[in-house]
């Protein structure tokens, strides 16, 4: 299968990765999420450098497996997934397209400029992903996964997840 | 300083950081399904998850620096009481929600300051772990500070419980900021921060929050030491028995 893998260009690998979903939020890809930091190849070995979102995120191992499988299906036999801690992942790396997909899925995308570094500040104003109202309040800083906070809209009265800036 | 000596110090430091995260993470995880409200249940589980994730990095680095072929899992599950290097604060029992929260707050304030200082560690691998962890711990500190204020300055019942928790736990905070010979050597070569500086910043934040929470810091309390040297409290053996049972009974068992 070497011949096939050698045909995969770096660009093709990136587009392939754009179809690998985040296991927790399947509407966005690992590329949209900004966790794929680099793609390189040496001979027939493809190396994908990935950075974890949160240290304990259980999806990290699944993501590595899914990337490997997606590349193997396209004939890349030798795939290496490298974990890179620094520079640490930030929600600023979530693509514009990724943000829109999050909103359409019912998750408010991160409000940038409200980074977590600078603790003890008032929580950011987050627009409701359903009715776009700014009249929302934070219920809890921790939601269904480490990367989300729990909010509610005081206009349409719906609870929603906020992908917190990180 | 020769590389082997520096590696040895960095390993000891990684063990201390990793053991603090592991033991607190293990304890906080026990709240899953038992917290007073759903939001807190989720927050506690998320905090525990972050801490266990950070443990993986710290103990992974400690194992690598040790160079004896042990893994992070080996260090977590196959060491005995005397080999653990966590502070006494994190091994204090969960108690009621107030005890758990006060323990978290006193630790988070220290953890946040140490990680922030470690961003400029001369040991690159340590700085990298800190860069990742400090983002998570910022959220931990924000939450625990907020809740300590709300419960301390809450009802008579919540105030009394928070004050009891503070009285019980205060004596275990000094150790985190009292340097031993390892801390001094680490600070000298710029691998870890000067704990005297951390203590000043810690006291500033903690006093401000406790004051707003209408809680009183116990005066002239004796500060208990021992964790860094492997001298742990009685409860610690039970904690390890719980945490390590599976790997001890079924060596190498995996999911």
Short mmCIF file of C-alpha atoms in Angstrom, two decimals:
data_model
loop_
_atom_site.label_atom_id
_atom_site.label_comp_id
_atom_site.label_asym_id
_atom_site.label_seq_id
_atom_site.Cartn_x
_atom_site.Cartn_y
_atom_site.Cartn_z
CA UNK A 1 0.00 0.00 0.00
CA UNK A 2 3.07 2.23 0.07
CA UNK A 3 2.40 3.56 -3.39
CA UNK A 4 -1.01 4.87 -2.34
CA UNK A 5 0.28 6.54 0.80
CA UNK A 6 3.02 8.23 -1.14
CA UNK A 7 0.34 9.79 -3.29
CA UNK A 8 -1.20 11.53 -0.29
CA UNK A 9 0.15 15.04 -0.27
CA UNK A 10 0.34 17.16 2.85
CA UNK A 11 -2.65 19.17 1.58
CA UNK A 12 -4.64 15.99 1.01
CA UNK A 13 -3.87 14.85 4.53
CA UNK A 14 -5.13 18.17 5.91
CA UNK A 15 -8.38 17.88 3.97
CA UNK A 16 -8.75 14.31 5.15
CA UNK A 17 -8.36 15.50 8.73
CA UNK A 18 -11.10 18.04 8.12
CA UNK A 19 -13.48 15.09 7.93
CA UNK A 20 -12.38 13.61 11.28
CA UNK A 21 -14.99 14.71 13.83
CA UNK A 22 -14.41 15.67 17.42
CA UNK A 23 -15.87 12.68 19.31
CA UNK A 24 -17.65 14.86 21.90
CA UNK A 25 -18.94 17.52 19.47
CA UNK A 26 -19.27 15.66 16.17
CA UNK A 27 -20.37 18.74 14.20
CA UNK A 28 -16.85 20.13 14.19
CA UNK A 29 -13.68 18.50 12.92
CA UNK A 30 -10.37 18.16 14.71
CA UNK A 31 -9.03 20.81 12.30
CA UNK A 32 -11.89 23.23 13.15
CA UNK A 33 -11.11 22.64 16.82
CA UNK A 34 -7.51 23.74 16.19
CA UNK A 35 -5.87 20.75 17.82
CA UNK A 36 -3.97 19.54 14.74
CA UNK A 37 -0.75 21.53 14.94
CA UNK A 38 1.32 20.02 12.18
CA UNK A 39 1.33 17.42 9.44
CA UNK A 40 4.59 16.14 8.02
CA UNK A 41 5.95 13.10 6.24
CA UNK A 42 9.27 11.37 6.01
CA UNK A 43 9.37 8.67 3.37
CA UNK A 44 6.19 6.66 3.87
CA UNK A 45 5.70 7.74 7.49
CA UNK A 46 3.09 10.40 8.15
CA UNK A 47 3.35 12.33 11.42
CA UNK A 48 0.37 14.27 12.75
CA UNK A 49 1.10 16.54 15.70
CA UNK A 50 -1.87 16.98 18.00
CA UNK A 51 -2.25 19.06 21.14
CA UNK A 52 -4.76 18.14 23.87
CA UNK A 53 -7.59 20.53 24.69
CA UNK A 54 -7.72 19.76 28.42
CA UNK A 55 -5.18 17.60 30.26
CA UNK A 56 -7.74 15.04 31.31
CA UNK A 57 -9.95 15.17 28.24
CA UNK A 58 -11.00 11.58 27.62
CA UNK A 59 -11.53 12.39 23.94
CA UNK A 60 -7.79 12.84 23.34
CA UNK A 61 -7.08 9.13 22.99
CA UNK A 62 -10.13 8.61 20.77
CA UNK A 63 -9.08 11.52 18.54
CA UNK A 64 -5.61 10.03 18.05
CA UNK A 65 -7.19 6.70 17.12
CA UNK A 66 -9.64 8.27 14.68
CA UNK A 67 -6.93 10.26 12.93
CA UNK A 68 -4.84 7.14 12.54
CA UNK A 69 -7.79 5.17 11.17
CA UNK A 70 -8.79 7.89 8.70
CA UNK A 71 -5.27 7.99 7.29
CA UNK A 72 -4.96 4.23 7.17
CA UNK A 73 -8.19 3.98 5.22
CA UNK A 74 -6.57 6.15 2.59
CA UNK A 75 -3.57 3.88 2.47
CA UNK A 76 -1.10 5.51 4.85
CA UNK A 77 0.36 2.47 6.61
CA UNK A 78 2.75 4.21 8.87
CA UNK A 79 1.07 6.90 10.91
CA UNK A 80 2.61 8.50 13.96
CA UNK A 81 0.57 10.72 16.29
CA UNK A 82 2.71 13.08 18.31
CA UNK A 83 1.37 14.83 21.38
CA UNK A 84 2.61 18.36 21.85
CA UNK A 85 1.91 20.33 25.03
CA UNK A 86 3.43 23.67 24.11
CA UNK A 87 2.20 26.11 22.88
CA UNK A 88 -0.87 25.15 24.90
CA UNK A 89 -4.14 24.86 23.02
CA UNK A 90 -6.32 27.94 23.04
CA UNK A 91 -9.88 28.44 21.85
CA UNK A 92 -8.51 31.19 19.62
CA UNK A 93 -7.43 28.36 17.34
CA UNK A 94 -11.04 27.29 16.72
CA UNK A 95 -11.71 28.26 13.09
CA UNK A 96 -14.35 30.78 12.06
CA UNK A 97 -16.21 27.98 10.37
CA UNK A 98 -15.91 25.90 13.54
CA UNK A 99 -17.46 28.70 15.60
CA UNK A 100 -20.44 28.94 13.28
CA UNK A 101 -20.94 25.18 13.39
CA UNK A 102 -20.87 25.26 17.19
CA UNK A 103 -23.50 28.00 17.29
CA UNK A 104 -25.74 26.18 14.82
CA UNK A 105 -25.42 23.04 16.98
CA UNK A 106 -26.63 24.98 20.05
CA UNK A 107 -23.28 25.59 21.74
CA UNK A 108 -22.30 29.24 22.21
CA UNK A 109 -18.78 29.66 20.79
CA UNK A 110 -16.04 31.11 23.00
CA UNK A 111 -16.10 34.86 23.55
CA UNK A 112 -12.50 35.77 22.81
CA UNK A 113 -10.81 38.51 24.73
CA UNK A 114 -12.27 36.85 27.81
CA UNK A 115 -9.38 34.47 28.33
CA UNK A 116 -9.26 32.44 31.49
CA UNK A 117 -5.87 33.86 32.43
CA UNK A 118 -6.97 36.74 34.64
CA UNK A 119 -9.03 34.79 37.14
CA UNK A 120 -11.75 36.24 39.29
CA UNK A 121 -13.15 38.47 36.59
CA UNK A 122 -16.85 38.69 35.87
CA UNK A 123 -17.97 36.00 33.41
CA UNK A 124 -18.23 37.21 29.78
CA UNK A 125 -21.49 38.21 28.12
CA UNK A 126 -22.48 35.20 26.04
CA UNK A 127 -25.18 35.41 23.38
CA UNK A 128 -27.82 32.69 23.42
CA UNK A 129 -27.16 30.32 20.49
CA UNK A 130 -30.93 29.89 19.98
CA UNK A 131 -32.41 33.39 20.12
CA UNK A 132 -29.20 35.49 20.02
CA UNK A 133 -30.23 37.42 23.14
CA UNK A 134 -27.45 38.80 25.35
CA UNK A 135 -29.72 38.50 28.34
CA UNK A 136 -28.11 35.30 29.63
CA UNK A 137 -26.58 34.14 32.89
CA UNK A 138 -23.98 31.63 33.93
CA UNK A 139 -25.40 28.70 35.89
CA UNK A 140 -22.11 26.93 36.42
CA UNK A 141 -18.60 27.38 35.17
CA UNK A 142 -18.43 23.64 34.44
CA UNK A 143 -20.75 21.95 31.97
CA UNK A 144 -21.18 18.57 30.32
CA UNK A 145 -17.49 18.40 29.35
CA UNK A 146 -14.43 20.21 30.77
CA UNK A 147 -14.41 22.66 27.86
CA UNK A 148 -17.95 23.92 28.42
CA UNK A 149 -19.77 26.07 30.96
CA UNK A 150 -23.48 25.91 31.66
CA UNK A 151 -25.55 29.00 30.84
CA UNK A 152 -29.22 29.86 30.58
CA UNK A 153 -31.06 32.41 28.47
CA UNK A 154 -33.35 34.70 30.42
CA UNK A 155 -35.35 35.59 27.30
CA UNK A 156 -36.11 32.28 25.61
CA UNK A 157 -35.56 30.47 28.94
CA UNK A 158 -33.49 27.70 27.33
CA UNK A 159 -30.39 26.35 29.04
CA UNK A 160 -27.33 26.02 26.80
CA UNK A 161 -23.67 25.08 26.74
CA UNK A 162 -20.99 27.74 26.36
CA UNK A 163 -17.64 26.66 24.92
CA UNK A 164 -15.55 28.64 27.37
CA UNK A 165 -12.57 30.67 26.22
CA UNK A 166 -9.36 28.95 27.16
CA UNK B 1 25.34 21.59 38.53
CA UNK B 2 25.90 18.21 36.77
CA UNK B 3 23.00 17.07 34.59
CA UNK B 4 22.32 13.96 36.69
CA UNK B 5 21.92 16.06 39.84
CA UNK B 6 19.63 18.49 38.06
CA UNK B 7 17.53 15.67 36.62
CA UNK B 8 17.24 14.15 40.04
CA UNK B 9 15.96 17.39 41.52
CA UNK B 10 13.54 17.88 38.62
CA UNK B 11 12.29 14.33 39.13
CA UNK B 12 11.65 14.95 42.82
CA UNK B 13 9.79 18.13 41.93
CA UNK B 14 7.66 16.38 39.30
CA UNK B 15 6.78 13.72 41.84
CA UNK B 16 5.65 16.36 44.32
CA UNK B 17 3.50 18.12 41.74
CA UNK B 18 2.15 14.85 40.35
CA UNK B 19 1.34 13.40 43.76
CA UNK B 20 -0.51 16.55 44.84
CA UNK B 21 -2.62 16.36 41.67
CA UNK B 22 -3.14 12.61 41.90
CA UNK B 23 -4.22 12.49 45.53
CA UNK B 24 -6.50 15.52 45.29
CA UNK B 25 -7.93 14.23 42.00
CA UNK B 26 -8.60 10.80 43.51
CA UNK B 27 -10.36 12.35 46.51
CA UNK B 28 -12.43 14.84 44.53
CA UNK B 29 -13.48 12.11 42.08
CA UNK B 30 -15.15 10.29 44.99
CA UNK B 31 -17.78 13.07 45.02
CA UNK B 32 -19.09 12.03 41.62
CA UNK B 33 -22.78 11.31 42.13
CA UNK B 34 -22.82 12.65 45.72
CA UNK B 35 -22.53 16.44 45.46
CA UNK B 36 -25.25 18.64 46.97
CA UNK B 37 -26.43 19.93 43.57
CA UNK B 38 -26.00 18.69 40.01
CA UNK B 39 -23.90 21.67 38.89
CA UNK B 40 -21.44 21.07 41.71
CA UNK B 41 -21.35 17.37 40.96
CA UNK B 42 -20.28 18.18 37.41
CA UNK B 43 -17.81 20.84 38.55
CA UNK B 44 -16.18 18.44 41.03
CA UNK B 45 -15.92 15.66 38.43
CA UNK B 46 -14.41 18.09 35.91
CA UNK B 47 -11.90 19.38 38.45
CA UNK B 48 -10.90 15.82 39.32
CA UNK B 49 -10.51 15.02 35.63
CA UNK B 50 -8.21 18.00 35.08
CA UNK B 51 -6.10 17.00 38.08
CA UNK B 52 -5.79 13.38 36.95
CA UNK B 53 -4.86 14.61 33.46
CA UNK B 54 -2.15 16.81 34.92
CA UNK B 55 -0.96 13.87 37.03
CA UNK B 56 -0.33 11.92 33.83
CA UNK B 57 2.04 14.66 32.62
CA UNK B 58 3.86 15.15 35.92
CA UNK B 59 4.31 11.47 36.78
CA UNK B 60 5.16 10.76 33.13
CA UNK B 61 7.98 13.28 33.37
CA UNK B 62 9.09 11.94 36.76
CA UNK B 63 9.27 8.43 35.31
CA UNK B 64 11.20 9.66 32.28
CA UNK B 65 13.70 11.55 34.45
CA UNK B 66 14.09 8.56 36.73
CA UNK B 67 15.02 6.46 33.69
CA UNK B 68 14.32 3.08 35.25
CA UNK B 69 11.63 2.04 32.83
CA UNK B 70 8.71 2.85 35.13
CA UNK B 71 5.57 4.50 33.75
CA UNK B 72 3.26 7.14 35.22
CA UNK B 73 0.82 4.32 36.07
CA UNK B 74 3.56 2.38 37.86
CA UNK B 75 4.31 5.44 39.98
CA UNK B 76 0.63 6.02 40.77
CA UNK B 77 -0.40 2.47 41.53
CA UNK B 78 2.68 0.63 42.74
CA UNK B 79 4.36 2.96 45.21
CA UNK B 80 3.72 2.67 48.93
CA UNK B 81 2.83 5.40 51.43
CA UNK B 82 6.39 6.50 52.26
CA UNK B 83 7.26 7.07 48.59
CA UNK B 84 4.47 9.63 48.05
CA UNK B 85 5.51 13.29 48.05
CA UNK B 86 2.18 15.15 48.21
CA UNK B 87 1.47 17.72 50.87
CA UNK B 88 -0.68 16.72 53.85
CA UNK B 89 -3.42 19.15 52.81
CA UNK B 90 -4.61 17.16 49.79
CA UNK B 91 -4.84 13.88 51.69
CA UNK B 92 -7.19 15.27 54.34
CA UNK B 93 -10.53 13.45 54.18
CA UNK B 94 -13.33 14.82 51.99
CA UNK B 95 -15.51 15.48 55.07
CA UNK B 96 -18.60 17.52 54.19
CA UNK B 97 -18.90 19.71 51.10
CA UNK B 98 -17.44 22.64 53.06
CA UNK B 99 -14.30 20.67 53.97
CA UNK B 100 -13.83 19.55 50.38
CA UNK B 101 -14.30 23.08 49.10
CA UNK B 102 -12.02 24.75 51.64
CA UNK B 103 -9.30 22.16 50.91
CA UNK B 104 -9.71 22.89 47.20
CA UNK B 105 -9.53 26.65 47.68
CA UNK B 106 -6.40 26.59 49.87
CA UNK B 107 -4.74 24.25 47.36
CA UNK B 108 -5.94 26.01 44.19
CA UNK B 109 -4.50 29.35 45.36
CA UNK B 110 -1.10 27.70 45.87
CA UNK B 111 -1.34 25.61 42.71
CA UNK B 112 -2.21 28.59 40.53
CA UNK B 113 0.70 30.69 41.82
CA UNK B 114 3.24 27.88 41.54
CA UNK B 115 2.16 27.02 37.98
CA UNK B 116 2.28 30.68 36.95
CA UNK B 117 5.83 30.95 38.28
CA UNK B 118 6.79 27.67 36.55
CA UNK B 119 6.05 29.18 33.15
CA UNK B 120 9.60 30.55 33.33
CA UNK B 121 11.19 27.37 34.68
CA UNK B 122 14.65 26.64 33.28
CA UNK B 123 13.50 23.03 32.76
CA UNK B 124 11.58 23.22 29.48
CA UNK B 125 9.44 20.14 30.09
CA UNK B 126 8.27 21.52 33.42
CA UNK B 127 7.42 24.89 31.87
CA UNK B 128 5.39 23.11 29.17
CA UNK B 129 3.28 21.15 31.64
CA UNK B 130 2.70 24.33 33.64
CA UNK B 131 1.60 26.19 30.52
CA UNK B 132 -1.08 23.57 29.94
CA UNK B 133 -2.15 23.15 33.56
CA UNK B 134 -2.33 26.80 34.59
CA UNK B 135 -5.25 27.42 32.23
CA UNK B 136 -7.29 24.69 33.91
CA UNK B 137 -6.27 25.68 37.41
CA UNK B 138 -7.31 29.29 36.76
CA UNK B 139 -10.87 28.00 36.42
CA UNK B 140 -10.47 25.88 39.56
CA UNK B 141 -9.35 28.87 41.60
CA UNK B 142 -12.08 31.09 40.24
CA UNK B 143 -14.73 28.56 41.21
CA UNK B 144 -13.38 27.69 44.66
CA UNK B 145 -12.77 31.36 45.59
CA UNK B 146 -16.31 32.25 44.54
CA UNK B 147 -17.91 29.40 46.47
CA UNK B 148 -15.87 30.00 49.63
CA UNK B 149 -17.18 33.58 49.64
CA UNK B 150 -20.77 32.54 48.96
CA UNK B 151 -20.84 29.83 51.62
CA UNK B 152 -18.71 31.68 54.19
CA UNK B 153 -20.89 34.75 53.85
CA UNK B 154 -24.03 32.63 53.46
CA UNK B 155 -26.37 31.17 56.07
CA UNK B 156 -25.41 30.64 59.71
CA UNK B 157 -25.10 26.92 58.96
CA UNK B 158 -22.88 27.32 55.88
CA UNK B 159 -20.75 29.92 57.67
CA UNK B 160 -20.20 27.63 60.65
CA UNK B 161 -19.24 24.71 58.42
CA UNK B 162 -16.78 26.80 56.40
CA UNK B 163 -15.19 28.16 59.58
CA UNK B 164 -14.79 24.64 60.98
CA UNK B 165 -13.22 23.54 57.70
CA UNK B 166 -10.78 26.46 57.79
CA UNK B 167 -9.88 25.75 61.43
CA UNK B 168 -9.24 22.08 60.60
CA UNK B 169 -7.26 22.61 57.41
CA UNK B 170 -5.20 25.73 58.06
CA UNK B 171 -2.42 23.79 59.81
CA UNK B 172 -1.68 21.87 56.61
CA UNK B 173 -1.04 24.93 54.43
CA UNK B 174 2.33 25.99 55.86
CA UNK B 175 4.09 22.92 54.52
CA UNK B 176 3.33 23.85 50.92
CA UNK B 177 5.27 27.08 51.32
CA UNK B 178 8.05 25.97 53.64
CA UNK B 179 11.11 25.13 51.55
CA UNK B 180 13.20 22.05 52.31
CA UNK B 181 16.67 21.44 50.83
CA UNK B 182 15.16 20.20 47.55
CA UNK B 183 13.02 23.34 47.15
CA UNK B 184 16.02 25.54 47.88
CA UNK B 185 18.22 23.77 45.33
CA UNK B 186 15.43 23.90 42.73
CA UNK B 187 14.92 27.63 43.25
CA UNK B 188 18.66 28.24 42.98
CA UNK B 189 18.87 26.70 39.50
CA UNK B 190 15.59 28.31 38.43
CA UNK B 191 13.68 25.05 37.94
CA UNK B 192 11.05 25.91 40.56
CA UNK B 193 10.03 29.18 42.23
CA UNK B 194 11.20 30.59 45.52
CA UNK B 195 8.49 29.43 47.94
CA UNK B 196 8.92 32.54 50.08
CA UNK B 197 7.61 34.62 47.20
CA UNK B 198 4.74 32.21 46.61
CA UNK B 199 3.81 32.45 50.29
CA UNK B 200 3.47 36.23 50.12
CA UNK B 201 1.23 36.13 47.04
CA UNK B 202 -0.75 33.22 48.46
CA UNK B 203 -1.40 34.97 51.75
CA UNK B 204 -2.56 38.06 49.89
CA UNK B 205 -5.15 36.24 47.80
CA UNK B 206 -6.29 33.85 50.52
CA UNK B 207 -6.69 36.59 53.13
CA UNK B 208 -8.70 38.78 50.76
CA UNK B 209 -11.10 35.94 49.90
CA UNK B 210 -11.48 34.77 53.49
CA UNK B 211 -12.15 38.29 54.64
CA UNK B 212 -14.88 38.71 52.05
CA UNK B 213 -16.21 35.33 53.15
CA UNK B 214 -16.39 36.70 56.74
CA UNK B 215 -14.18 33.83 57.93
CA UNK B 216 -11.45 34.11 60.58
CA UNK B 217 -7.97 32.67 60.03
CA UNK B 218 -6.87 30.69 63.10
CA UNK B 219 -4.14 32.68 64.87
CA UNK B 220 -0.80 31.17 65.80
CA UNK B 221 -1.71 27.75 64.51
CA UNK B 222 1.01 25.11 64.54
CA UNK B 223 1.94 24.10 61.01
CA UNK B 224 2.16 20.35 60.47
CA UNK B 225 4.92 19.12 58.13
CA UNK B 226 5.87 15.76 56.65
CA UNK B 227 4.24 15.11 53.29
CA UNK B 228 7.23 16.01 51.15
CA UNK B 229 9.36 13.59 53.17
CA UNK B 230 6.81 10.79 52.82
CA UNK B 231 5.45 11.08 56.37
CA UNK B 232 1.71 10.93 55.80
CA UNK B 233 -1.36 10.86 57.99
CA UNK B 234 -3.24 7.73 59.01
CA UNK B 235 -5.97 8.26 56.44
CA UNK B 236 -3.43 8.08 53.63
CA UNK B 237 -2.94 4.31 53.80
CA UNK B 238 -6.68 3.78 53.42
CA UNK B 239 -6.76 6.17 50.49
CA UNK B 240 -3.99 4.25 48.72
CA UNK B 241 -5.65 0.91 49.48
CA UNK B 242 -8.75 2.16 47.71
CA UNK B 243 -6.87 3.69 44.79
CA UNK B 244 -4.35 0.91 44.24
CA UNK B 245 -6.35 -2.22 45.02
CA UNK B 246 -7.11 -3.22 41.44
CA UNK B 247 -3.53 -2.95 40.16
CA UNK B 248 -2.19 -4.69 43.24
CA UNK B 249 -4.67 -7.55 43.04
CA UNK B 250 -4.59 -7.88 39.25
CA UNK B 251 -1.19 -6.58 38.13
CA UNK B 252 -1.26 -5.00 34.67
CA UNK B 253 -5.07 -5.10 34.39
CA UNK B 254 -6.37 -2.74 31.69
CA UNK B 255 -9.80 -1.64 30.46
#
